[in-house]
Amino acid sequence: MLLGLSGTAVLAGPPDVLGVRAGRQIEDVTRFVLDISHKVDYRIFTLPDPYRVVIDFPDMDWKIHKDALDRLVRDNPTIKGFRFGQFGQAGGRIVMEVAEPVSVKNSFMLNPVGPHPYRFVLDLAKTDHASFLRESEASKQVAAKPDPVIAKVPPPPTTVPQARKDTRKIIVIDPGHGGVDPGAISLNGYHEKNLTLAMSQELARQLNATGRYKAVLTRNEDDFMALRERVTFARAAGADLFISIHADSHGEGETRGASVYTLSTDASDKEAAALATKENKADVIAGLDLSRQDRDVASILIDLAQRETMNRSKIYAGTLVDELERANVALLAHRPHRSAGFAVLTAPDVPAVLLEVGYLSNKTDERNLMQQAHRQKLARAIIKAADSFFAQPRPVVARVPGGASN
Ligand SMILES: [Zn+2]
């Protein structure tokens, strides 16, 4: 019942999503409907903590006005959040966060009738927590197939790190968020995931142009990538430095400026702790089923080698803050270098920082970040910081064997 299979359809391009709506069907049943130009295959499963309904589709073109999506969440007490986007290699995903435990009562495709195109229909009935957990387990069994994200193997490094002749330092740049996870949304509706990609591509261009660095991006498209995969990717690429690019948002629009974060078990302050919690939710937002360990980054075991790496990360972060200041980039007030338990910074042998280039919730920051000239300026400061970082004598620390991130 949870796996829908249509006949093979020959498509001239991805199907279009033409409409989306939801409403109370009968008491305690919410009907969710997508208007789609073609018949599509889908699979549905549910996840707890928070309650989520995840629907995997082929890639589709969402021709829906933002207002329709805002209405969907605003007018339906059951639907608390709605996200969609690329997930894995060839598919799209919808993640619906629901306010209460629900049970998938029905799901089917309707054929076109009159003015109506194909419709995907999903009925969600209210249930209790215990039933939700039971059905969630069962739905995962039925929907089980290799997870496209987990199965994604990072491309092998072009050279073996230990034996490489190439003396360029490898900097892995990580554009935050992507695909089904948009990240923060700016005042004018611009998605953090697109900004981080534009920023990262500019940085990669400038890094490669120096001839001293080889830049490698964790993602070069609007694609979802799990946090753990980004860590694994950086290690497999033999990174000498890992920079994760983000742009935060804050409730009140006053907060602005760039800030740099490094890994620590005890957060430097409560704002940094809250930010780490928010950034670590990327996988939850994308509908990944996370282990206890993935949810609780604070519990990571930090060994001696990692401590050395964490010190190196702090040195780069300090230099980066100095260079940003020298370039007249506005910095977050009080303390522009902070630390907390960021999942994406947990590679034990790669110095890693998370750079929030500014606040998308602040008018001035948003306007600046939209400008290429501003992103070029940021990139120059990041590179200057890398130059002085790599110029410093480096303690000899053996790489931690094994490919696992923790
Ligand atoms: Zn972010």
CSV table of C-alpha atoms and ligand atoms in Angstrom, one decimal:
chain,number,residue,atom,x,y,z
A,1,MET,CA,0.0,0.0,0.0
A,2,LEU,CA,2.9,2.3,0.7
A,3,LEU,CA,4.6,1.7,-2.6
A,4,GLY,CA,3.0,3.1,-5.7
A,5,LEU,CA,4.0,1.8,-9.1
A,6,SER,CA,2.7,3.2,-12.3
A,7,GLY,CA,3.3,1.7,-15.7
A,8,THR,CA,6.3,2.9,-17.7
A,9,ALA,CA,5.6,6.3,-19.1
A,10,VAL,CA,7.7,7.9,-21.8
A,11,LEU,CA,8.3,11.4,-20.7
A,12,ALA,CA,9.6,14.4,-22.6
A,13,GLY,CA,11.3,15.9,-19.6
A,14,PRO,CA,10.5,15.8,-15.9
A,15,PRO,CA,6.8,15.9,-14.9
A,16,ASP,CA,5.5,19.3,-13.7
A,17,VAL,CA,3.9,19.8,-10.4
A,18,LEU,CA,1.0,22.2,-11.1
A,19,GLY,CA,-0.8,22.5,-7.9
A,20,VAL,CA,-0.7,21.6,-4.2
A,21,ARG,CA,-3.5,21.7,-1.6
A,22,ALA,CA,-4.7,20.0,1.6
A,23,GLY,CA,-7.8,20.0,3.7
A,24,ARG,CA,-9.7,18.1,6.3
A,25,GLN,CA,-11.5,15.3,4.5
A,26,ILE,CA,-13.5,13.9,7.3
A,27,GLU,CA,-12.9,14.3,11.0
A,28,ASP,CA,-9.2,13.5,11.8
A,29,VAL,CA,-8.3,12.8,8.2
A,30,THR,CA,-6.2,15.3,6.2
A,31,ARG,CA,-6.2,14.9,2.4
A,32,PHE,CA,-3.1,16.1,0.6
A,33,VAL,CA,-3.2,16.5,-3.2
A,34,LEU,CA,-0.6,17.3,-5.8
A,35,ASP,CA,-1.6,18.1,-9.4
A,36,ILE,CA,1.0,16.5,-11.7
A,37,SER,CA,1.4,16.6,-15.5
A,38,HIS,CA,2.2,12.9,-15.7
A,39,LYS,CA,1.7,9.7,-13.7
A,40,VAL,CA,4.6,9.1,-11.4
A,41,ASP,CA,6.0,6.4,-9.1
A,42,TYR,CA,6.4,7.3,-5.5
A,43,ARG,CA,7.2,5.8,-2.1
A,44,ILE,CA,6.0,7.0,1.3
A,45,PHE,CA,7.5,6.5,4.7
A,46,THR,CA,7.2,8.2,8.1
A,47,LEU,CA,9.8,9.2,10.6
A,48,PRO,CA,9.4,10.2,14.3
A,49,ASP,CA,11.1,13.0,16.3
A,50,PRO,CA,9.8,15.2,14.8
A,51,TYR,CA,6.8,13.5,13.2
A,52,ARG,CA,7.5,13.5,9.4
A,53,VAL,CA,5.9,12.1,6.3
A,54,VAL,CA,8.4,11.6,3.5
A,55,ILE,CA,7.4,11.1,-0.1
A,56,ASP,CA,10.0,10.2,-2.7
A,57,PHE,CA,9.2,11.0,-6.3
A,58,PRO,CA,11.2,11.2,-9.5
A,59,ASP,CA,12.6,14.6,-10.3
A,60,MET,CA,9.8,17.0,-10.9
A,61,ASP,CA,9.5,20.7,-12.0
A,62,TRP,CA,7.7,22.6,-9.3
A,63,LYS,CA,5.6,25.2,-11.1
A,64,ILE,CA,3.9,26.4,-7.9
A,65,HIS,CA,3.7,29.9,-6.6
A,66,LYS,CA,5.3,30.3,-3.2
A,67,ASP,CA,2.0,31.6,-1.8
A,68,ALA,CA,0.4,28.2,-2.4
A,69,LEU,CA,3.0,26.6,-0.2
A,70,ASP,CA,2.7,29.2,2.5
A,71,ARG,CA,-1.0,28.7,2.4
A,72,LEU,CA,-0.6,25.0,2.7
A,73,VAL,CA,1.2,25.3,6.0
A,74,ARG,CA,-0.8,28.3,7.3
A,75,ASP,CA,-4.2,26.9,6.7
A,76,ASN,CA,-3.7,23.3,7.7
A,77,PRO,CA,-3.1,22.6,11.4
A,78,THR,CA,-1.8,19.1,10.7
A,79,ILE,CA,1.0,20.3,8.3
A,80,LYS,CA,3.7,22.2,10.3
A,81,GLY,CA,6.3,22.4,7.6
A,82,PHE,CA,6.6,21.5,3.9
A,83,ARG,CA,9.8,21.2,1.9
A,84,PHE,CA,10.7,19.7,-1.4
A,85,GLY,CA,13.7,19.4,-3.7
A,86,GLN,CA,16.4,17.2,-5.1
A,87,PHE,CA,17.4,14.3,-3.0
A,88,GLY,CA,20.1,11.9,-4.2
A,89,GLN,CA,21.0,11.2,-7.8
A,90,ALA,CA,17.8,11.0,-9.7
A,91,GLY,CA,14.9,11.8,-7.4
A,92,GLY,CA,13.0,14.4,-5.6
A,93,ARG,CA,11.7,14.4,-2.1
A,94,ILE,CA,8.9,16.0,-0.1
A,95,VAL,CA,9.3,16.2,3.6
A,96,MET,CA,6.1,17.2,5.5
A,97,GLU,CA,6.4,17.9,9.1
A,98,VAL,CA,3.2,17.1,10.9
A,99,ALA,CA,1.9,18.4,14.2
A,100,GLU,CA,0.6,15.1,15.5
A,101,PRO,CA,1.2,11.4,14.9
A,102,VAL,CA,-0.5,10.3,11.7
A,103,SER,CA,-1.1,7.1,9.8
A,104,VAL,CA,-1.0,6.8,6.0
A,105,LYS,CA,-4.6,5.8,5.3
A,106,ASN,CA,-4.6,6.0,1.6
A,107,SER,CA,-2.3,7.0,-1.3
A,108,PHE,CA,-3.0,6.7,-5.0
A,109,MET,CA,-2.8,8.4,-8.4
A,110,LEU,CA,-6.0,9.7,-10.1
A,111,ASN,CA,-6.2,9.9,-13.9
A,112,PRO,CA,-6.9,13.2,-15.6
A,113,VAL,CA,-10.6,14.2,-15.6
A,114,GLY,CA,-11.9,17.3,-17.4
A,115,PRO,CA,-9.7,20.2,-16.5
A,116,HIS,CA,-7.8,18.2,-13.8
A,117,PRO,CA,-4.4,16.6,-14.6
A,118,TYR,CA,-3.1,13.6,-12.8
A,119,ARG,CA,-3.4,13.9,-9.1
A,120,PHE,CA,-1.4,12.3,-6.3
A,121,VAL,CA,-3.6,11.8,-3.3
A,122,LEU,CA,-2.5,11.1,0.2
A,123,ASP,CA,-4.8,10.7,3.2
A,124,LEU,CA,-3.4,11.1,6.6
A,125,ALA,CA,-5.4,10.0,9.6
A,126,LYS,CA,-4.7,11.0,13.2
A,127,THR,CA,-3.3,8.2,15.3
A,128,ASP,CA,-1.4,7.8,18.6
A,129,HIS,CA,2.3,7.8,19.2
A,130,ALA,CA,2.8,4.1,19.7
A,131,SER,CA,0.9,3.3,16.4
A,132,PHE,CA,2.9,5.9,14.6
A,133,LEU,CA,6.2,4.3,15.7
A,134,ARG,CA,5.0,0.8,14.7
A,135,GLU,CA,3.8,2.0,11.3
A,136,SER,CA,6.9,4.1,10.8
A,137,GLU,CA,9.1,1.0,11.2
A,138,ALA,CA,6.9,-1.0,8.8
A,139,SER,CA,6.8,1.8,6.2
A,140,LYS,CA,10.6,1.9,6.2
A,141,GLN,CA,10.8,-1.9,5.6
A,142,VAL,CA,8.4,-1.6,2.6
A,143,ALA,CA,10.2,1.5,1.2
A,144,ALA,CA,13.6,0.0,1.8
A,145,LYS,CA,16.0,0.6,-1.0
A,146,PRO,CA,19.5,1.8,-1.0
A,147,ASP,CA,19.4,5.4,0.3
A,148,PRO,CA,20.6,7.5,-2.5
A,149,VAL,CA,22.4,9.8,-0.2
A,150,ILE,CA,24.1,7.2,1.9
A,151,ALA,CA,24.9,5.2,-1.2
A,152,LYS,CA,26.6,8.2,-2.8
A,153,VAL,CA,30.3,7.4,-2.7
A,154,PRO,CA,32.6,10.4,-2.9
A,155,PRO,CA,34.7,10.4,-6.0
A,156,PRO,CA,38.1,9.0,-5.3
A,157,PRO,CA,40.8,11.7,-4.9
A,158,THR,CA,42.6,12.3,-8.1
A,159,THR,CA,45.9,11.7,-6.3
A,160,VAL,CA,46.7,9.6,-3.3
A,161,PRO,CA,47.3,12.1,-0.4
A,162,GLN,CA,50.4,10.4,1.0
A,163,ALA,CA,52.2,10.0,-2.3
A,164,ARG,CA,51.0,13.1,-4.1
A,165,LYS,CA,53.5,15.1,-6.1
A,166,ASP,CA,51.1,18.0,-6.5
A,167,THR,CA,52.2,20.4,-3.7
A,168,ARG,CA,49.0,22.5,-3.8
A,169,LYS,CA,47.0,22.5,-0.6
A,170,ILE,CA,43.6,20.9,-1.0
A,171,ILE,CA,40.8,23.0,0.3
A,172,VAL,CA,37.4,21.4,0.5
A,173,ILE,CA,34.6,23.9,0.3
A,174,ASP,CA,31.2,22.9,1.5
A,175,PRO,CA,28.2,24.9,0.3
A,176,GLY,CA,25.7,24.5,3.1
A,177,HIS,CA,22.3,22.8,2.6
A,178,GLY,CA,21.0,21.9,-0.9
A,179,GLY,CA,18.2,20.1,-2.6
A,180,VAL,CA,15.3,19.3,-0.3
A,181,ASP,CA,16.9,21.4,2.5
A,182,PRO,CA,16.8,25.1,1.5
A,183,GLY,CA,18.5,26.4,4.7
A,184,ALA,CA,17.6,29.9,5.8
A,185,ILE,CA,15.2,31.9,3.6
A,186,SER,CA,16.0,35.6,3.1
A,187,LEU,CA,13.7,38.5,3.5
A,188,ASN,CA,13.1,38.4,-0.3
A,189,GLY,CA,12.6,34.7,-0.5
A,190,TYR,CA,16.2,33.8,-1.5
A,191,HIS,CA,17.4,30.4,-0.3
A,192,GLU,CA,20.6,30.0,1.7
A,193,LYS,CA,21.4,26.9,-0.3
A,194,ASN,CA,21.7,29.0,-3.5
A,195,LEU,CA,23.8,31.7,-1.9
A,196,THR,CA,26.2,29.2,-0.3
A,197,LEU,CA,26.7,27.5,-3.7
A,198,ALA,CA,27.4,30.9,-5.5
A,199,MET,CA,29.8,31.9,-2.7
A,200,SER,CA,31.6,28.5,-2.8
A,201,GLN,CA,32.0,28.6,-6.6
A,202,GLU,CA,33.5,32.1,-6.4
A,203,LEU,CA,35.9,30.9,-3.7
A,204,ALA,CA,36.9,27.8,-5.7
A,205,ARG,CA,37.5,29.9,-8.8
A,206,GLN,CA,39.8,32.3,-6.9
A,207,LEU,CA,41.6,29.5,-4.9
A,208,ASN,CA,42.4,27.6,-8.1
A,209,ALA,CA,43.6,30.8,-9.8
A,210,THR,CA,46.3,31.2,-7.2
A,211,GLY,CA,48.0,28.0,-8.4
A,212,ARG,CA,48.8,27.3,-4.7
A,213,TYR,CA,45.5,25.7,-3.9
A,214,LYS,CA,43.2,23.0,-5.3
A,215,ALA,CA,39.6,23.7,-4.4
A,216,VAL,CA,37.1,20.8,-4.3
A,217,LEU,CA,33.4,21.4,-3.7
A,218,THR,CA,31.3,18.9,-1.7
A,219,ARG,CA,28.4,19.7,-4.1
A,220,ASN,CA,28.4,21.7,-7.3
A,221,GLU,CA,24.6,21.6,-7.9
A,222,ASP,CA,21.4,22.0,-6.0
A,223,ASP,CA,21.7,18.6,-4.5
A,224,PHE,CA,21.1,17.3,-1.0
A,225,MET,CA,24.1,15.8,0.8
A,226,ALA,CA,24.0,14.5,4.4
A,227,LEU,CA,26.3,16.1,7.0
A,228,ARG,CA,28.2,12.9,7.7
A,229,GLU,CA,28.8,12.5,3.9
A,230,ARG,CA,30.3,15.9,3.7
A,231,VAL,CA,32.8,15.0,6.4
A,232,THR,CA,33.6,11.7,4.7
A,233,PHE,CA,34.0,13.5,1.4
A,234,ALA,CA,36.5,16.0,2.9
A,235,ARG,CA,38.6,13.1,4.3
A,236,ALA,CA,38.5,11.1,1.1
A,237,ALA,CA,39.6,14.1,-0.9
A,238,GLY,CA,42.7,14.5,1.4
A,239,ALA,CA,41.6,18.0,2.5
A,240,ASP,CA,44.2,20.2,4.2
A,241,LEU,CA,41.4,22.6,5.2
A,242,PHE,CA,37.6,22.3,5.2
A,243,ILE,CA,35.4,25.4,5.0
A,244,SER,CA,31.6,25.0,5.3
A,245,ILE,CA,29.8,28.1,4.0
A,246,HIS,CA,26.5,29.2,5.5
A,247,ALA,CA,24.3,32.3,5.9
A,248,ASP,CA,22.2,32.4,9.0
A,249,SER,CA,18.9,34.1,9.8
A,250,HIS,CA,17.7,35.5,13.0
A,251,GLY,CA,14.2,36.3,14.3
A,252,GLU,CA,14.8,40.0,14.6
A,253,GLY,CA,16.4,41.6,11.6
A,254,GLU,CA,18.9,43.7,13.6
A,255,THR,CA,21.6,40.9,13.9
A,256,ARG,CA,24.1,41.1,11.2
A,257,GLY,CA,27.7,40.4,10.2
A,258,ALA,CA,29.9,37.4,9.4
A,259,SER,CA,31.0,34.9,12.0
A,260,VAL,CA,33.3,31.9,12.1
A,261,TYR,CA,32.6,28.7,14.1
A,262,THR,CA,34.8,25.8,15.1
A,263,LEU,CA,34.1,22.5,16.8
A,264,SER,CA,33.9,22.2,20.6
A,265,THR,CA,32.2,19.9,23.0
A,266,ASP,CA,31.1,22.8,25.2
A,267,ALA,CA,29.6,25.6,23.2
A,268,SER,CA,31.3,29.0,23.6
A,269,ASP,CA,27.9,30.6,24.3
A,270,LYS,CA,24.2,29.8,24.0
A,271,GLU,CA,23.8,31.5,20.6
A,272,ALA,CA,26.5,29.3,19.1
A,273,ALA,CA,24.9,26.2,20.7
A,274,ALA,CA,21.5,27.2,19.2
A,275,LEU,CA,23.1,27.7,15.8
A,276,ALA,CA,24.8,24.3,15.9
A,277,THR,CA,21.5,22.7,16.8
A,278,LYS,CA,19.8,24.5,13.8
A,279,GLU,CA,22.6,23.6,11.3
A,280,ASN,CA,22.7,20.0,12.6
A,281,LYS,CA,19.0,19.7,11.7
A,282,ALA,CA,19.8,19.7,8.0
A,283,ASP,CA,19.5,15.9,7.8
A,284,VAL,CA,16.3,15.8,9.8
A,285,ILE,CA,14.8,18.4,7.4
A,286,ALA,CA,15.7,16.2,4.5
A,287,GLY,CA,13.9,13.2,6.0
A,288,LEU,CA,16.9,11.1,6.9
A,289,ASP,CA,16.5,8.6,9.7
A,290,LEU,CA,19.3,9.4,12.1
A,291,SER,CA,21.0,7.3,14.7
A,292,ARG,CA,21.2,8.6,18.2
A,293,GLN,CA,24.9,9.4,17.6
A,294,ASP,CA,24.1,11.6,14.6
A,295,ARG,CA,21.5,13.5,16.6
A,296,ASP,CA,23.8,14.0,19.5
A,297,VAL,CA,27.0,15.5,18.2
A,298,ALA,CA,28.1,16.6,21.7
A,299,SER,CA,28.7,13.0,22.5
A,300,ILE,CA,31.5,12.6,20.0
A,301,LEU,CA,34.6,11.1,21.3
A,302,ILE,CA,37.4,13.5,20.9
A,303,ASP,CA,40.8,11.8,20.8
A,304,LEU,CA,44.3,13.4,20.9
A,305,ALA,CA,44.7,13.7,17.2
A,306,GLN,CA,41.3,15.4,17.0
A,307,ARG,CA,42.3,17.9,19.7
A,308,GLU,CA,45.3,18.9,17.6
A,309,THR,CA,43.0,19.3,14.6
A,310,MET,CA,40.7,21.4,16.7
A,311,ASN,CA,43.5,23.7,17.7
A,312,ARG,CA,44.5,24.1,14.1
A,313,SER,CA,40.9,24.9,13.2
A,314,LYS,CA,40.9,27.6,15.9
A,315,ILE,CA,44.1,29.1,14.5
A,316,TYR,CA,42.6,29.3,11.0
A,317,ALA,CA,39.3,30.8,12.4
A,318,GLY,CA,41.2,33.5,14.3
A,319,THR,CA,43.2,34.4,11.1
A,320,LEU,CA,40.0,34.4,9.1
A,321,VAL,CA,38.3,36.8,11.5
A,322,ASP,CA,41.3,39.1,11.3
A,323,GLU,CA,41.3,39.0,7.5
A,324,LEU,CA,37.6,39.7,7.2
A,325,GLU,CA,38.0,42.7,9.5
A,326,ARG,CA,40.9,43.9,7.4
A,327,ALA,CA,38.7,43.6,4.3
A,328,ASN,CA,36.0,45.8,6.0
A,329,VAL,CA,33.5,43.0,6.1
A,330,ALA,CA,31.0,43.6,8.9
A,331,LEU,CA,31.4,41.1,11.7
A,332,LEU,CA,28.9,39.7,14.2
A,333,ALA,CA,29.0,41.9,17.2
A,334,HIS,CA,30.8,40.9,20.5
A,335,ARG,CA,32.4,37.6,19.4
A,336,PRO,CA,32.8,36.8,15.7
A,337,HIS,CA,34.7,33.5,16.5
A,338,ARG,CA,32.5,31.0,18.4
A,339,SER,CA,32.4,27.3,18.9
A,340,ALA,CA,29.9,24.5,19.4
A,341,GLY,CA,29.1,20.9,18.4
A,342,PHE,CA,28.7,21.2,14.6
A,343,ALA,CA,28.2,17.8,13.0
A,344,VAL,CA,29.8,19.0,9.7
A,345,LEU,CA,33.1,19.9,11.5
A,346,THR,CA,33.8,16.5,13.1
A,347,ALA,CA,36.5,15.2,10.8
A,348,PRO,CA,39.2,14.1,13.2
A,349,ASP,CA,42.1,15.0,10.9
A,350,VAL,CA,41.0,17.9,8.8
A,351,PRO,CA,41.1,21.5,10.3
A,352,ALA,CA,37.6,22.7,9.7
A,353,VAL,CA,35.6,25.9,10.1
A,354,LEU,CA,32.0,26.9,9.4
A,355,LEU,CA,31.7,30.4,8.0
A,356,GLU,CA,28.4,32.2,8.3
A,357,VAL,CA,28.9,34.9,5.7
A,358,GLY,CA,26.1,37.1,7.1
A,359,TYR,CA,22.4,37.1,8.1
A,360,LEU,CA,19.8,36.6,5.4
A,361,SER,CA,17.3,38.1,7.8
A,362,ASN,CA,19.1,41.4,7.8
A,363,LYS,CA,18.4,43.9,5.0
A,364,THR,CA,22.0,45.1,4.6
A,365,ASP,CA,23.6,41.7,4.8
A,366,GLU,CA,21.1,40.3,2.3
A,367,ARG,CA,21.7,43.1,-0.2
A,368,ASN,CA,25.5,42.7,0.2
A,369,LEU,CA,25.4,38.9,-0.2
A,370,MET,CA,23.4,39.2,-3.4
A,371,GLN,CA,26.3,41.1,-5.0
A,372,GLN,CA,29.1,39.3,-6.7
A,373,ALA,CA,31.6,42.0,-5.7
A,374,HIS,CA,30.9,41.4,-2.1
A,375,ARG,CA,31.3,37.6,-2.5
A,376,GLN,CA,34.6,38.2,-4.3
A,377,LYS,CA,35.8,40.3,-1.4
A,378,LEU,CA,34.9,37.6,1.1
A,379,ALA,CA,36.7,35.0,-1.0
A,380,ARG,CA,39.9,37.2,-1.1
A,381,ALA,CA,39.8,37.4,2.7
A,382,ILE,CA,39.3,33.6,3.1
A,383,ILE,CA,42.4,33.0,0.8
A,384,LYS,CA,44.6,35.5,2.6
A,385,ALA,CA,43.7,33.7,5.9
A,386,ALA,CA,44.6,30.4,4.2
A,387,ASP,CA,48.0,31.9,3.1
A,388,SER,CA,49.0,32.8,6.6
A,389,PHE,CA,47.5,29.6,8.1
A,390,PHE,CA,49.6,27.4,5.8
A,391,ALA,CA,52.7,29.6,6.3
A,392,GLN,CA,52.8,28.7,10.0
A,393,PRO,CA,54.9,25.7,11.0
A,394,ARG,CA,52.7,22.7,11.5
A,395,PRO,CA,53.0,20.1,14.2
A,396,VAL,CA,53.4,16.6,12.9
A,397,VAL,CA,50.3,14.6,13.6
A,398,ALA,CA,49.6,11.2,12.1
A,399,ARG,CA,46.4,10.9,10.1
A,400,VAL,CA,43.8,8.9,11.9
A,401,PRO,CA,43.5,5.6,10.1
A,402,GLY,CA,40.2,4.5,8.6
A,403,GLY,CA,37.6,6.2,6.5
A,404,ALA,CA,34.8,6.6,9.1
A,405,SER,CA,34.1,10.1,10.2
A,406,ASN,CA,33.7,9.1,13.8
B,1,ZN,ZN,23.1,27.0,7.2
